[in-house]
Amino acid sequence: MRIAQVAPPFESVPPARYGGTERVVSTLTEELVRRGHEVTLFASGDSRTSAILVPTVEQALWHEKPPLKDFAPYWAITLGHVWEHMEEFDVVHSHLDYFAYPMARAGVRPVVTTLHGRLDLPEQQPLYRHFRDVPLVSISDAQRRPVPDANWVATIYHGIELDEFTFNPQMGGYLAFLGRISPDKGLDTAIRVARRAGVPLLIAARMPLPHMQDPNVQVDWAYWENEIQPLLEGRQVELLGQLAGKDKDEFLRNAAALLFPVRWPEPFGLVMVEAFACGTPVLALNCGSVPEVIEDGVTGFVRDTEDELVDVLDRIAELDRTRCRAEAERRFSPAAMADAYERVYARIVAHDTPEATRLRVSTAAGR
Amino acid sequence: MRIAQVAPPFESVPPARYGGTERVVSTLTEELVRRGHEVTLFASGDSRTSAILVPTVEQALWHEKPPLKDFAPYWAITLGHVWEHMEEFDVVHSHLDYFAYPMARAGVRPVVTTLHGRLDLPEQQPLYRHFRDVPLVSISDAQRRPVPDANWVATIYHGIELDEFTFNPQMGGYLAFLGRISPDKGLDTAIRVARRAGVPLLIAARMPLPHMQDPNVQVDWAYWENEIQPLLEGRQVELLGQLAGKDKDEFLRNAAALLFPVRWPEPFGLVMVEAFACGTPVLALNCGSVPEVIEDGVTGFVRDTEDELVDVLDRIAELDRTRCRAEAERRFSPAAMADAYERVYARIVAHDTPEATRLRVSTAAGR
């Protein structure tokens, strides 16, 4: 099949370090190429891929210096590149959030979009009232909840490159936190939980982005200064900075458990699955995708409060590290993800989705 | 001709008060309907038009309470509406800045874009390197300067509803300022110039928008608090708030001159032409479109510095109020604007623009 994968232009595919969307796009692209598909990847020019690369920008925009002020023109540029080549594909797979919806409606080839973000913000409601026709893939069932009537064609969990993670049957001596420094990810909770239980916590964290004009970035910096920095004083908690590759593998596999105390509607949570791949179970707050990813009492503990997380810290040994790795291989492998996407592509190309019907109805209704 | 006019969804067409783009879209739409064209207007649902209205949102987004945080999804929604109806038109006229460029490249009907904003920001450069094919109309020759190699098909000056402005042959006793409170518009200069010359200044100004998350809005509020409020103390300067309709007409026609001390690359400057329509000349700093709109020494004075503006304040009587009105009728009428756009539409429909050639070359070159 001739498949276009369309990534955002902000981070390379795969990402230099942080960038969940770009990591998944890379994993899926490599697996599809391995299966013999003719894959074209639209991504920043510093991407590395076995597919044909169409560079949408010279280098990933997050790394531009000085930082760019306005990213909006680059969505148009990315779409402009895809339109130039659209007829060369059987199916276009967009990772551009809603920016490709007009193209999905009007394109000469079918376009399916995987949503990588949260959908519970108020602006999403008019968007999905209008775009009932464009076919969508969710990355967890929880992600769909705010917009149940959109044209969902499948939930497909992310796959990760399992070879990059080493199974360790032995439970390590510290708790691990890995993620952005952002209130969403709950690092403050992780620190308090570890302190209260008297267990060492190692933190592999990405600092907020330098784009101070972005209000979300401002929130993250304020969180860092006001809530995290004061908590870092004293022993037992160590900040390692951002980890990738072998360092990340080592960090995750030698932990007793990963702490994942999110307090936002986490759409997927790639790091949970990366921990599983090392055999490391996950202790998480019950938000978004968490109960879909973790089997409570087997591959981790899912709890509702900080207090309850403290309570399970002395029960980590009950969890099954072998089962964690097995679940990663069964549910979160590149093969499992690519199998599911191949089925979606086939349905979209055959117009075997609700969208075909809905679009006809919508056009017939006219204005 | 079957023409689609596509307005942004932020303000109604025509605008409640402030909104240059929406005012021009309204004027052009009404004139095209008057000429017998079949015009469809894509705009917010609270718009008033003689054309067929396709509401892209229920009401103009600037008036949503509480203020919206993220406008980006509404660009996609607006484009989604246009795609649904595109085959019903001979030509689509977009006022959506670059957001419609992918559609202009790929659409089943020709799309021409009028640019209403400044083009000198760094993000514009990669945009126009990529989109060399989409046909563009500038609203002044000055506006084009930062991107000379884009596919410019015409410069068309804005027309205004001349009937809404009353010619006054008599020179009034005050200076007028009308515009946003924003460093770009130079209200601080206007106040200092009037004070130094001892002439009363009346200010009809729109306060900054309530969207405090927008960095541009933050700049405007800081300007208001730090630079304008202190200058307003004392006599001789009066702040009237925002004016529209008959109040605006009265305000402009009874002025000795309009002060237009802009310090940004003004793409057009609608208020200069509104003043002319009342017979009121304009004293301006030499930025952007200013020397194209004002004939120095005849319909106003164009100067380079604040000091030079003070110097010309006792020479206002030399300017020709009758000629100001005549120039508004000759160069800035709805008819003059519509004549020019009809020529552009005819060329675009006949593919008689550089774009047709360039697109073929670009497609042939492939990737």
PDB file of C-alpha atoms in Angstrom, chain B residues 34 160-166 249 277 325 334:
ATOM      1  CA  ARG B  34     -25.427  45.348  -6.523  1.00  0.00           C
ATOM      2  CA  ILE B 160     -15.344  52.511   1.789  1.00  0.00           C
ATOM      3  CA  GLU B 161     -19.093  53.255   1.881  1.00  0.00           C
ATOM      4  CA  LEU B 162     -18.782  56.936   0.941  1.00  0.00           C
ATOM      5  CA  ASP B 163     -22.444  57.601   1.788  1.00  0.00           C
ATOM      6  CA  GLU B 164     -21.663  57.007   5.447  1.00  0.00           C
ATOM      7  CA  PHE B 165     -19.370  60.054   5.502  1.00  0.00           C
ATOM      8  CA  THR B 166     -20.490  63.669   5.077  1.00  0.00           C
ATOM      9  CA  ASP B 249     -18.783  60.633  10.702  1.00  0.00           C
ATOM     10  CA  ALA B 277     -14.424  61.137   2.621  1.00  0.00           C
ATOM     11  CA  ARG B 325     -13.303  64.114  -0.808  1.00  0.00           C
ATOM     12  CA  PRO B 334     -16.737  50.617  -3.550  1.00  0.00           C
TER      13      PRO B 334
END
